[in-house]
Amino acid sequence: MAVTIALVGNPNSGKTTLFNQLTGNRQYVGNWPGVTVERKTGTLKNDHDVEVVDLPGIYSLTPYSNEEVVARDYLISREANVILDIVDASNLERNLYLTTQLMEFGIPVVVALNQMDIVHKRGYQIDSKELSERLGLPVVEISALQGDGIDELISAAKKAAASGQAPKPAPFSDDLEALIAHLENDLPASVDPRLKRFYAIKYLERDEKVIKELGKISDLENHVHAVEARFGDKADAVVANARYEYITGFINKVQKRKNSALSTTEKIDRVVLNRILALPIFVLVIIAIYWISISTVGKYATDCVNDGVFGDGWFLDPVAIVNPDAGAQAAYDADVDPYNVAQQAIAAYLEAAEEAGIDTTAIAANFLAEPGEEVLEAMGGDFEADPESEEAQAALDAFKAAAAKSGVIGEFMAVDADTTVETDYFVYYGAESEAAAQELADARNAEIESEGRAEAAEAVIYCFDGEVEAENDEGETETVTQGIQVAAPGEPSEYGIWVPGIPVIIGSALKSIGCVDWLYDLIMDGIIAGVGAVLGFVPQIMILFFLLAILESCGYMARVTFILDRIFRRFGLSGKTFIPMIVGTGCGVPGIMASRTIESESSRHLTVMTTTFMPCSAKLPIIALISTAVFGGVWWVGPLAYFMGIASIVISGIILKKTKPFLGETTPYIMELPEYRLPRFVDLLRSMWERAWAFIKKAGTIILLATIIVWFLSGYGIYEGKFMWVGEDLMDHSFLAYFGNSFAWLFAPLGFANWQAASSVITGLIAKENVIGTMAVVFGGGNSAWPLVFMQSLGVAAGSAALIHVAAFSFMTFQLLCAPCFAAIGAIKREMGGFNKWFWAALLWECGWAYAVALIIFQIGKLVITGAFGFWTVVAFALLALILFGLFRPAPKALAAKTK
Amino acid sequence: MTLNDIAIGSSCTVEKLNDDGEIRRRIMDMGITKGAEICVQKVAPLGDPIDITVRGYHLSLRRSDAQNIEVIPA
């Protein structure tokens, strides 16, 4: 037999947890009232004939917010054969209020007493047999979380559905019953006879929706006045009182509550909701979440993945986890880093010498790891490098003699990947050029000092071939070899257990099967570079999801609305606005949907417009990139990005609430504060994994496709009138460059007017992960040091290397605040009700706000750093003044009167 | 006397709801009906809203709404 079970109950009573238990589904659960905002359908795990419908939680059948309309309409439609009423046993009295209303639909009702574990923990007693007798309904004790009592519940529901027996409604006082019976006779003829009592009571309560649907009753007012005269209160209050009186009539026989000492929840709240501590604790919690996921554990994990799995490879080395300064990686780095510097120094010095007319071919061929094809050709086909050979040493002596006489100085810059400190090297050989190099270095250092960048850059001299005295970190003088004296490090496998990275493995596999060049490039420089750059952030995102899962399931979210309501009310919203904001840091789509619990329409529109200012998990890689690659991993960039999101919402709210479309009543605030629950570790892991898996799947589909398109568009182009493969060297002539350049000028006042950044804004609309994926392809093309190329390009676009940081921050700000991805734009469209003026206003506001904030940041930053004052500086101050005006101007009178 | 006048830690009994409109219905649905016992537990850091216990659970509501709930102090 096909049966439909409707799950109904108060918000946060555990309906979705039960739904997941019954159907084996994995719907989103949390610990605050209003997690489920849509109706969801599934079938029983082991009986697919039984359909289960999860309805949003409701306190009553008088629809108050949108989600409650969904539940009531479904019950009136009578599609359900049985109502499964989930009752939170730890909050019995108020939960039974809804039960008394469900008994009036003429549909069999089965009561599931959930959260009995909390009841036992508190030392309460509930007599479910007595409750069943009093209500005249089957009552089953369950624990949805542990999965206890589920089988009994299913069989009770099936039995009730089969019998089809309508429950006996909760009886009121005789006087009220007589008046209701009287009204039942006057109902319109169209009313389903089984719903007579339900509709009679709704008419008595003057339920506008019902009156609109069924039509007016001529002498309704007489009926209502009769009730109000008899009981001396408004009719709806009389009915509500009657329901609670019915419950209080037996509640003490059913449940024995102990007036015990403070419960755990109350003890926690004494601290967490303490008048002085509450706000600082809230700020600390937010900082901790985003700091941990971006800067600390998350960064460490992401670094490992980026440098290891998606880089050259990594060491299997337990020592490094305990002490990063020891172990195989550290030993390897200690040999590799000086060698890399030496190689760059040799190359730079050879270049200078060649310009001075000295033959460098033999030196390059023997002493450079990668001498270049021209050099190898010049040396002949069967040449093999051997620095120790007599020929090589003779050539070196001749070269050194010539070079020392000419006094050439080579120059190059290197950036430390960890600290982002730039070092300018002046490479010399011989005493005379040492003095000249020292002079150049001193001049450069003075220049750096005058630019105020002494923290971020320095100039040093370096010997082409020699042993020099240098101070080490401990301040002791020791002899250091430099230049060609530095020995090449061995293979990584000589230092420990070495696992090659994915690009290395796939690259050698492709070469071994003789893959054609363009496909090799597409896979290595396009797909692996782009998708790998996105997947590299999975550890950070998993940690964020894990921490969000804790926050959502422990019960703190409802407390935050309590702490912040006073702030949000200042601009007509309620503390509940905070829930879409936090959910939105996981993904904007559920964040926008969570706005449905907000009762007033104009406030809901405002929330939908601003929710995506919170950086979602797909934007996290952008924050992580800027905070680690540009700002050297300082702790404050991550949390600042999130507080910037909060500030954008609050400031937008204040400004918009004073404009005409948003003038309106203050959103009401009334919120249940649920018990704290210790989340189960397995549930946290499951929640984390499901959302992370969705992220990974997206990387393998949408991001993969977008990356391939970006690779083609950036690889092919028109150069000198011909359609051709432009590759890395001529990428500025690629189709993507033409496309990006067509509007990159728009971003000039923001400090990042280059086609690479501009096109990442567009690919970011498809999915925000694309911002990083695109840049990895266009800046790196397979080179994992692409963030440095990105930084250098920002320096060029901003007009000065000193402006790299502020341009990068402006870039991040714009990317975080501007219009969200298409999926979230679709959610905005749904919540606004189509492509209407609300929808376009939302997009326009988001883009305009992002542009204004990024412009202010860059222009004022530029003014502070370089002192440059121009047209755009004026615009920045004008925009700032405009925002401040919107913020502090008095509210129009209409609003002031209403929000008093 | 209204619920807004009750000191933290004190209890009272609901007498009548004065407000009109939807928020009044919601307040009743949450169990604040005639005869219900309320204990004022806490005030939010910025002075509003307040946290009360009614019918054995914690509920937070704004002072402006508490002002519309007439009570008799216990």
mmCIF file of N, CA and C in Angstrom, chain A residues 453 751 794-795 798-808 858 861-863 865-866:
data_model
loop_
_atom_site.group_PDB
_atom_site.id
_atom_site.type_symbol
_atom_site.label_atom_id
_atom_site.label_comp_id
_atom_site.label_asym_id
_atom_site.label_seq_id
_atom_site.Cartn_x
_atom_site.Cartn_y
_atom_site.Cartn_z
ATOM 1 N N ARG A 453 60.234 50.440 2.486
ATOM 2 C CA ARG A 453 59.982 49.010 2.282
ATOM 3 C C ARG A 453 61.091 48.149 2.882
ATOM 4 N N GLY A 751 43.473 49.582 -9.385
ATOM 5 C CA GLY A 751 44.862 49.158 -9.268
ATOM 6 C C GLY A 751 45.180 47.813 -9.885
ATOM 7 N N LEU A 794 50.785 42.832 -10.851
ATOM 8 C CA LEU A 794 50.042 43.847 -10.112
ATOM 9 C C LEU A 794 50.888 45.096 -9.930
ATOM 10 N N GLY A 795 52.187 44.888 -9.675
ATOM 11 C CA GLY A 795 53.090 46.027 -9.527
ATOM 12 C C GLY A 795 53.096 46.875 -10.789
ATOM 13 N N ALA A 798 49.616 48.595 -11.151
ATOM 14 C CA ALA A 798 49.382 49.654 -10.166
ATOM 15 C C ALA A 798 50.358 50.807 -10.363
ATOM 16 N N GLY A 799 51.415 50.590 -11.104
ATOM 17 C CA GLY A 799 52.324 51.679 -11.421
ATOM 18 C C GLY A 799 53.564 51.722 -10.552
ATOM 19 N N SER A 800 53.639 50.888 -9.527
ATOM 20 C CA SER A 800 54.821 50.900 -8.677
ATOM 21 C C SER A 800 54.860 49.622 -7.856
ATOM 22 N N ALA A 801 56.078 49.097 -7.655
ATOM 23 C CA ALA A 801 56.210 47.875 -6.868
ATOM 24 C C ALA A 801 55.757 48.102 -5.434
ATOM 25 N N ALA A 802 55.837 49.360 -4.985
ATOM 26 C CA ALA A 802 55.439 49.659 -3.613
ATOM 27 C C ALA A 802 53.936 49.499 -3.423
ATOM 28 N N LEU A 803 53.183 49.446 -4.543
ATOM 29 C CA LEU A 803 51.724 49.384 -4.441
ATOM 30 C C LEU A 803 51.183 47.959 -4.591
ATOM 31 N N ILE A 804 52.085 46.964 -4.679
ATOM 32 C CA ILE A 804 51.627 45.587 -4.904
ATOM 33 C C ILE A 804 50.644 45.160 -3.818
ATOM 34 N N HIS A 805 50.977 45.434 -2.560
ATOM 35 C CA HIS A 805 50.138 44.941 -1.473
ATOM 36 C C HIS A 805 48.764 45.573 -1.491
ATOM 37 N N VAL A 806 48.715 46.873 -1.688
ATOM 38 C CA VAL A 806 47.412 47.536 -1.634
ATOM 39 C C VAL A 806 46.600 47.177 -2.871
ATOM 40 N N ALA A 807 47.259 46.971 -4.030
ATOM 41 C CA ALA A 807 46.528 46.549 -5.230
ATOM 42 C C ALA A 807 45.989 45.133 -5.031
ATOM 43 N N ALA A 808 46.787 44.275 -4.400
ATOM 44 C CA ALA A 808 46.334 42.908 -4.158
ATOM 45 C C ALA A 808 45.141 42.911 -3.216
ATOM 46 N N PHE A 858 42.238 51.220 -2.705
ATOM 47 C CA PHE A 858 43.436 51.403 -3.513
ATOM 48 C C PHE A 858 43.875 52.858 -3.559
ATOM 49 N N GLY A 861 45.095 54.053 -0.171
ATOM 50 C CA GLY A 861 46.353 53.358 0.080
ATOM 51 C C GLY A 861 47.483 53.976 -0.734
ATOM 52 N N LYS A 862 47.187 54.277 -1.987
ATOM 53 C CA LYS A 862 48.190 54.867 -2.875
ATOM 54 C C LYS A 862 48.615 56.241 -2.359
ATOM 55 N N LEU A 863 47.626 57.013 -1.902
ATOM 56 C CA LEU A 863 47.921 58.343 -1.365
ATOM 57 C C LEU A 863 48.863 58.236 -0.171
ATOM 58 N N ILE A 865 50.919 55.690 0.626
ATOM 59 C CA ILE A 865 52.222 55.091 0.341
ATOM 60 C C ILE A 865 53.072 55.999 -0.540
ATOM 61 N N THR A 866 52.488 56.501 -1.637
ATOM 62 C CA THR A 866 53.313 57.264 -2.581
ATOM 63 C C THR A 866 53.069 58.769 -2.530
#
